[in-house]
Amino acid sequence: AKNGGRGQFRFYAADLKNEEQERENLLDDLRIALEADQLRLEYQPVVSIKSGAVVCLEALMRWEHPERGEVSPSSFIPVAEESDLINNLGEWALRTACETAAEWPNSVRIAVNVSAVQFANPGLPAVVANALAHSGLAPDRLELELTESIFVGDSIETEQMFANLKKLGVRLALDDFGTGYSSLSYLRSAPFDKIKVDKSFVESCTQKDKNSAKIIAAIVGLSSALNMETTVEGVEAFDQLEVVKSKGAKLVQGFIYSRPLLREEVLERIKQGDFV
Ligand code: C2E
Ligand code: CA
Ligand code: CA
Ligand code: CA
């Protein structure tokens, strides 16, 4: 048993080493990807249930690795966040998204995900300002999606960053609301314009034995009381849409309306008049 135990430990240690190596490789490849144009953004519509109009599109990063094929952002973003590279990826995303959105009708916003690591970087407001200036996009057409993980840092610095971003005139959204260590105190003073209800609530909202539908209703009510908009994420099926709608939600993002689209597909749909 002793030997087996040691053997197991060695095996485990070897695994950890492989994992570390794997992350290093991914990071190296990602650095190359940024230089070699292997990254692109796709844009997923956020739709008004009532009018069917597209009010916003969320930019989602995509990586076509030359050997591995498509790598999911859920696997490469966390790796990038462990190094400085997330700042470069984030800057690229902001610039690309703003340039793309500048070609859309003025009624349509662009939402860009901003990592907590970027949020902790004092250079972020300048990066955002540059992306706006370079593209000519009106600041109120840019929405930055932040998660609760931004609140782990120093609270004075967090407040300062909020103030500096708001000064630019951009909108702020609280992403993945209801997951992680949600605290209502985050909403007390943070200047969010929008709350995005996490898709995990939608997944189970049609199950009568779950509280998900009631929680969606409560979040919609809460954000409306705070003069914030709500987007409900991850709506895939008609019965989910019915529930979400009955709970007062106005804006929905999910496969039921559209998967994330290529830049060209967005332009095509604008031409067809799909966005109004
Ligand atoms: P997120 O910000 O919560 O983005 C929404 C995710 O839900 C996207 O996954 C989207 O494709 C997916 N989704 C949309 N509608 C549906 C639906 O109806 N059903 C289901 N099951 N899924 C739906 P994606 O594109 O794989 O991105 C995963 C995560 O990676 C994002 O979650 C975000 O946290 C991160 N991410 C993506 N792009 C960026 C980026 O440019 N910067 C940063 N920092 N993070 C990014
Ligand atoms: Ca490392
Ligand atoms: Ca998001
Ligand atoms: Ca989300």
PDB file of N, CA, C and O in Angstrom, residues 125-169:
ATOM      1  N   PRO A 125      -8.281  52.537 -19.173  1.00  0.00           N
ATOM      2  CA  PRO A 125      -9.053  53.646 -19.754  1.00  0.00           C
ATOM      3  C   PRO A 125      -8.402  54.229 -21.020  1.00  0.00           C
ATOM      4  O   PRO A 125      -9.115  54.563 -21.977  1.00  0.00           O
ATOM      5  N   ALA A 126      -7.089  54.305 -21.042  1.00  0.00           N
ATOM      6  CA  ALA A 126      -6.399  54.820 -22.229  1.00  0.00           C
ATOM      7  C   ALA A 126      -6.579  53.877 -23.415  1.00  0.00           C
ATOM      8  O   ALA A 126      -6.760  54.317 -24.553  1.00  0.00           O
ATOM      9  N   VAL A 127      -6.557  52.575 -23.142  1.00  0.00           N
ATOM     10  CA  VAL A 127      -6.762  51.582 -24.205  1.00  0.00           C
ATOM     11  C   VAL A 127      -8.168  51.727 -24.799  1.00  0.00           C
ATOM     12  O   VAL A 127      -8.354  51.723 -26.019  1.00  0.00           O
ATOM     13  N   VAL A 128      -9.153  51.902 -23.911  1.00  0.00           N
ATOM     14  CA  VAL A 128     -10.543  52.078 -24.368  1.00  0.00           C
ATOM     15  C   VAL A 128     -10.674  53.380 -25.158  1.00  0.00           C
ATOM     16  O   VAL A 128     -11.267  53.410 -26.243  1.00  0.00           O
ATOM     17  N   ALA A 129     -10.095  54.448 -24.621  1.00  0.00           N
ATOM     18  CA  ALA A 129     -10.166  55.754 -25.294  1.00  0.00           C
ATOM     19  C   ALA A 129      -9.540  55.675 -26.687  1.00  0.00           C
ATOM     20  O   ALA A 129     -10.084  56.223 -27.653  1.00  0.00           O
ATOM     21  N   ASN A 130      -8.418  54.975 -26.814  1.00  0.00           N
ATOM     22  CA  ASN A 130      -7.757  54.822 -28.116  1.00  0.00           C
ATOM     23  C   ASN A 130      -8.619  54.052 -29.100  1.00  0.00           C
ATOM     24  O   ASN A 130      -8.704  54.421 -30.272  1.00  0.00           O
ATOM     25  N   ALA A 131      -9.245  52.977 -28.612  1.00  0.00           N
ATOM     26  CA  ALA A 131     -10.094  52.168 -29.487  1.00  0.00           C
ATOM     27  C   ALA A 131     -11.260  53.009 -30.005  1.00  0.00           C
ATOM     28  O   ALA A 131     -11.643  52.911 -31.174  1.00  0.00           O
ATOM     29  N   LEU A 132     -11.816  53.845 -29.132  1.00  0.00           N
ATOM     30  CA  LEU A 132     -12.928  54.716 -29.532  1.00  0.00           C
ATOM     31  C   LEU A 132     -12.457  55.758 -30.548  1.00  0.00           C
ATOM     32  O   LEU A 132     -13.076  55.958 -31.596  1.00  0.00           O
ATOM     33  N   ALA A 133     -11.334  56.419 -30.232  1.00  0.00           N
ATOM     34  CA  ALA A 133     -10.834  57.490 -31.099  1.00  0.00           C
ATOM     35  C   ALA A 133     -10.459  56.941 -32.472  1.00  0.00           C
ATOM     36  O   ALA A 133     -10.799  57.523 -33.505  1.00  0.00           O
ATOM     37  N   HIS A 134      -9.799  55.806 -32.463  1.00  0.00           N
ATOM     38  CA  HIS A 134      -9.311  55.193 -33.695  1.00  0.00           C
ATOM     39  C   HIS A 134     -10.455  54.786 -34.611  1.00  0.00           C
ATOM     40  O   HIS A 134     -10.373  54.898 -35.831  1.00  0.00           O
ATOM     41  N   SER A 135     -11.569  54.309 -34.016  1.00  0.00           N
ATOM     42  CA  SER A 135     -12.700  53.802 -34.806  1.00  0.00           C
ATOM     43  C   SER A 135     -13.746  54.868 -35.085  1.00  0.00           C
ATOM     44  O   SER A 135     -14.552  54.725 -35.990  1.00  0.00           O
ATOM     45  N   GLY A 136     -13.742  55.930 -34.258  1.00  0.00           N
ATOM     46  CA  GLY A 136     -14.787  56.941 -34.377  1.00  0.00           C
ATOM     47  C   GLY A 136     -16.113  56.500 -33.790  1.00  0.00           C
ATOM     48  O   GLY A 136     -17.140  57.157 -33.976  1.00  0.00           O
ATOM     49  N   LEU A 137     -16.129  55.388 -33.073  1.00  0.00           N
ATOM     50  CA  LEU A 137     -17.374  54.886 -32.465  1.00  0.00           C
ATOM     51  C   LEU A 137     -17.801  55.789 -31.310  1.00  0.00           C
ATOM     52  O   LEU A 137     -16.977  56.180 -30.483  1.00  0.00           O
ATOM     53  N   ALA A 138     -19.099  56.123 -31.259  1.00  0.00           N
ATOM     54  CA  ALA A 138     -19.613  56.916 -30.140  1.00  0.00           C
ATOM     55  C   ALA A 138     -19.486  56.090 -28.850  1.00  0.00           C
ATOM     56  O   ALA A 138     -19.840  54.914 -28.832  1.00  0.00           O
ATOM     57  N   PRO A 139     -18.964  56.717 -27.766  1.00  0.00           N
ATOM     58  CA  PRO A 139     -18.695  55.974 -26.524  1.00  0.00           C
ATOM     59  C   PRO A 139     -19.913  55.227 -25.970  1.00  0.00           C
ATOM     60  O   PRO A 139     -19.775  54.128 -25.451  1.00  0.00           O
ATOM     61  N   ASP A 140     -21.119  55.825 -26.118  1.00  0.00           N
ATOM     62  CA  ASP A 140     -22.281  55.151 -25.536  1.00  0.00           C
ATOM     63  C   ASP A 140     -22.747  53.953 -26.363  1.00  0.00           C
ATOM     64  O   ASP A 140     -23.695  53.277 -26.003  1.00  0.00           O
ATOM     65  N   ARG A 141     -22.045  53.685 -27.468  1.00  0.00           N
ATOM     66  CA  ARG A 141     -22.335  52.460 -28.218  1.00  0.00           C
ATOM     67  C   ARG A 141     -21.432  51.304 -27.789  1.00  0.00           C
ATOM     68  O   ARG A 141     -21.567  50.194 -28.284  1.00  0.00           O
ATOM     69  N   LEU A 142     -20.511  51.584 -26.876  1.00  0.00           N
ATOM     70  CA  LEU A 142     -19.605  50.534 -26.382  1.00  0.00           C
ATOM     71  C   LEU A 142     -19.998  50.138 -24.962  1.00  0.00           C
ATOM     72  O   LEU A 142     -20.119  50.978 -24.070  1.00  0.00           O
ATOM     73  N   GLU A 143     -20.204  48.836 -24.782  1.00  0.00           N
ATOM     74  CA  GLU A 143     -20.556  48.306 -23.470  1.00  0.00           C
ATOM     75  C   GLU A 143     -19.441  47.358 -23.026  1.00  0.00           C
ATOM     76  O   GLU A 143     -19.084  46.443 -23.768  1.00  0.00           O
ATOM     77  N   LEU A 144     -18.883  47.585 -21.859  1.00  0.00           N
ATOM     78  CA  LEU A 144     -17.839  46.700 -21.351  1.00  0.00           C
ATOM     79  C   LEU A 144     -18.479  45.689 -20.403  1.00  0.00           C
ATOM     80  O   LEU A 144     -19.167  46.075 -19.457  1.00  0.00           O
ATOM     81  N   GLU A 145     -18.253  44.403 -20.665  1.00  0.00           N
ATOM     82  CA  GLU A 145     -18.814  43.355 -19.806  1.00  0.00           C
ATOM     83  C   GLU A 145     -17.781  42.932 -18.773  1.00  0.00           C
ATOM     84  O   GLU A 145     -16.708  42.436 -19.097  1.00  0.00           O
ATOM     85  N   LEU A 146     -18.134  43.149 -17.507  1.00  0.00           N
ATOM     86  CA  LEU A 146     -17.242  42.843 -16.391  1.00  0.00           C
ATOM     87  C   LEU A 146     -17.881  41.769 -15.528  1.00  0.00           C
ATOM     88  O   LEU A 146     -19.104  41.718 -15.417  1.00  0.00           O
ATOM     89  N   THR A 147     -17.068  40.923 -14.913  1.00  0.00           N
ATOM     90  CA  THR A 147     -17.628  39.935 -13.984  1.00  0.00           C
ATOM     91  C   THR A 147     -17.300  40.351 -12.553  1.00  0.00           C
ATOM     92  O   THR A 147     -16.483  41.238 -12.314  1.00  0.00           O
ATOM     93  N   GLU A 148     -17.957  39.663 -11.619  1.00  0.00           N
ATOM     94  CA  GLU A 148     -17.779  40.001 -10.203  1.00  0.00           C
ATOM     95  C   GLU A 148     -16.337  39.853  -9.733  1.00  0.00           C
ATOM     96  O   GLU A 148     -15.968  40.404  -8.698  1.00  0.00           O
ATOM     97  N   SER A 149     -15.532  39.127 -10.488  1.00  0.00           N
ATOM     98  CA  SER A 149     -14.137  38.929 -10.072  1.00  0.00           C
ATOM     99  C   SER A 149     -13.348  40.238 -10.041  1.00  0.00           C
ATOM    100  O   SER A 149     -12.273  40.292  -9.434  1.00  0.00           O
ATOM    101  N   ILE A 150     -13.871  41.311 -10.636  1.00  0.00           N
ATOM    102  CA  ILE A 150     -13.168  42.603 -10.550  1.00  0.00           C
ATOM    103  C   ILE A 150     -13.158  43.149  -9.123  1.00  0.00           C
ATOM    104  O   ILE A 150     -12.354  44.006  -8.795  1.00  0.00           O
ATOM    105  N   PHE A 151     -14.066  42.633  -8.279  1.00  0.00           N
ATOM    106  CA  PHE A 151     -14.189  43.199  -6.937  1.00  0.00           C
ATOM    107  C   PHE A 151     -13.217  42.605  -5.920  1.00  0.00           C
ATOM    108  O   PHE A 151     -13.248  42.980  -4.761  1.00  0.00           O
ATOM    109  N   VAL A 152     -12.357  41.685  -6.349  1.00  0.00           N
ATOM    110  CA  VAL A 152     -11.408  41.104  -5.401  1.00  0.00           C
ATOM    111  C   VAL A 152     -10.301  42.094  -5.038  1.00  0.00           C
ATOM    112  O   VAL A 152      -9.688  41.984  -3.993  1.00  0.00           O
ATOM    113  N   GLY A 153     -10.073  43.076  -5.908  1.00  0.00           N
ATOM    114  CA  GLY A 153      -8.948  43.986  -5.696  1.00  0.00           C
ATOM    115  C   GLY A 153      -9.231  45.066  -4.664  1.00  0.00           C
ATOM    116  O   GLY A 153     -10.271  45.074  -4.012  1.00  0.00           O
ATOM    117  N   ASP A 154      -8.318  45.968  -4.557  1.00  0.00           N
ATOM    118  CA  ASP A 154      -8.409  47.116  -3.662  1.00  0.00           C
ATOM    119  C   ASP A 154      -9.646  47.952  -4.013  1.00  0.00           C
ATOM    120  O   ASP A 154      -9.841  48.336  -5.172  1.00  0.00           O
ATOM    121  N   SER A 155     -10.472  48.284  -3.027  1.00  0.00           N
ATOM    122  CA  SER A 155     -11.757  48.897  -3.347  1.00  0.00           C
ATOM    123  C   SER A 155     -11.617  50.357  -3.798  1.00  0.00           C
ATOM    124  O   SER A 155     -12.407  50.844  -4.595  1.00  0.00           O
ATOM    125  N   ILE A 156     -10.580  51.028  -3.321  1.00  0.00           N
ATOM    126  CA  ILE A 156     -10.365  52.417  -3.773  1.00  0.00           C
ATOM    127  C   ILE A 156      -9.967  52.429  -5.242  1.00  0.00           C
ATOM    128  O   ILE A 156     -10.454  53.230  -6.035  1.00  0.00           O
ATOM    129  N   GLU A 157      -9.065  51.490  -5.598  1.00  0.00           N
ATOM    130  CA  GLU A 157      -8.640  51.400  -6.998  1.00  0.00           C
ATOM    131  C   GLU A 157      -9.786  50.981  -7.900  1.00  0.00           C
ATOM    132  O   GLU A 157      -9.893  51.444  -9.037  1.00  0.00           O
ATOM    133  N   THR A 158     -10.653  50.087  -7.387  1.00  0.00           N
ATOM    134  CA  THR A 158     -11.823  49.656  -8.157  1.00  0.00           C
ATOM    135  C   THR A 158     -12.730  50.851  -8.432  1.00  0.00           C
ATOM    136  O   THR A 158     -13.171  51.065  -9.570  1.00  0.00           O
ATOM    137  N   GLU A 159     -12.988  51.638  -7.407  1.00  0.00           N
ATOM    138  CA  GLU A 159     -13.837  52.823  -7.554  1.00  0.00           C
ATOM    139  C   GLU A 159     -13.247  53.806  -8.553  1.00  0.00           C
ATOM    140  O   GLU A 159     -13.957  54.392  -9.374  1.00  0.00           O
ATOM    141  N   GLN A 160     -11.921  54.003  -8.452  1.00  0.00           N
ATOM    142  CA  GLN A 160     -11.225  54.916  -9.356  1.00  0.00           C
ATOM    143  C   GLN A 160     -11.352  54.457 -10.805  1.00  0.00           C
ATOM    144  O   GLN A 160     -11.592  55.255 -11.706  1.00  0.00           O
ATOM    145  N   MET A 161     -11.202  53.127 -11.010  1.00  0.00           N
ATOM    146  CA  MET A 161     -11.312  52.582 -12.371  1.00  0.00           C
ATOM    147  C   MET A 161     -12.728  52.785 -12.912  1.00  0.00           C
ATOM    148  O   MET A 161     -12.906  53.193 -14.072  1.00  0.00           O
ATOM    149  N   PHE A 162     -13.735  52.526 -12.067  1.00  0.00           N
ATOM    150  CA  PHE A 162     -15.122  52.775 -12.490  1.00  0.00           C
ATOM    151  C   PHE A 162     -15.294  54.232 -12.929  1.00  0.00           C
ATOM    152  O   PHE A 162     -15.869  54.519 -13.978  1.00  0.00           O
ATOM    153  N   ALA A 163     -14.798  55.144 -12.107  1.00  0.00           N
ATOM    154  CA  ALA A 163     -14.949  56.573 -12.405  1.00  0.00           C
ATOM    155  C   ALA A 163     -14.272  56.915 -13.729  1.00  0.00           C
ATOM    156  O   ALA A 163     -14.836  57.629 -14.566  1.00  0.00           O
ATOM    157  N   ASN A 164     -13.062  56.386 -13.934  1.00  0.00           N
ATOM    158  CA  ASN A 164     -12.321  56.705 -15.157  1.00  0.00           C
ATOM    159  C   ASN A 164     -12.993  56.136 -16.407  1.00  0.00           C
ATOM    160  O   ASN A 164     -12.973  56.768 -17.466  1.00  0.00           O
ATOM    161  N   LEU A 165     -13.592  54.967 -16.265  1.00  0.00           N
ATOM    162  CA  LEU A 165     -14.288  54.380 -17.419  1.00  0.00           C
ATOM    163  C   LEU A 165     -15.579  55.145 -17.710  1.00  0.00           C
ATOM    164  O   LEU A 165     -15.905  55.425 -18.859  1.00  0.00           O
ATOM    165  N   LYS A 166     -16.325  55.479 -16.646  1.00  0.00           N
ATOM    166  CA  LYS A 166     -17.579  56.223 -16.846  1.00  0.00           C
ATOM    167  C   LYS A 166     -17.315  57.592 -17.476  1.00  0.00           C
ATOM    168  O   LYS A 166     -18.098  58.094 -18.258  1.00  0.00           O
ATOM    169  N   LYS A 167     -16.170  58.189 -17.105  1.00  0.00           N
ATOM    170  CA  LYS A 167     -15.794  59.488 -17.656  1.00  0.00           C
ATOM    171  C   LYS A 167     -15.674  59.430 -19.177  1.00  0.00           C
ATOM    172  O   LYS A 167     -15.903  60.427 -19.872  1.00  0.00           O
ATOM    173  N   LEU A 168     -15.317  58.259 -19.698  1.00  0.00           N
ATOM    174  CA  LEU A 168     -15.195  58.099 -21.156  1.00  0.00           C
ATOM    175  C   LEU A 168     -16.552  58.036 -21.835  1.00  0.00           C
ATOM    176  O   LEU A 168     -16.652  58.156 -23.055  1.00  0.00           O
ATOM    177  N   GLY A 169     -17.598  57.786 -21.051  1.00  0.00           N
ATOM    178  CA  GLY A 169     -18.948  57.728 -21.617  1.00  0.00           C
ATOM    179  C   GLY A 169     -19.377  56.341 -22.080  1.00  0.00           C
ATOM    180  O   GLY A 169     -20.406  56.199 -22.735  1.00  0.00           O
TER     181      GLY A 169
END
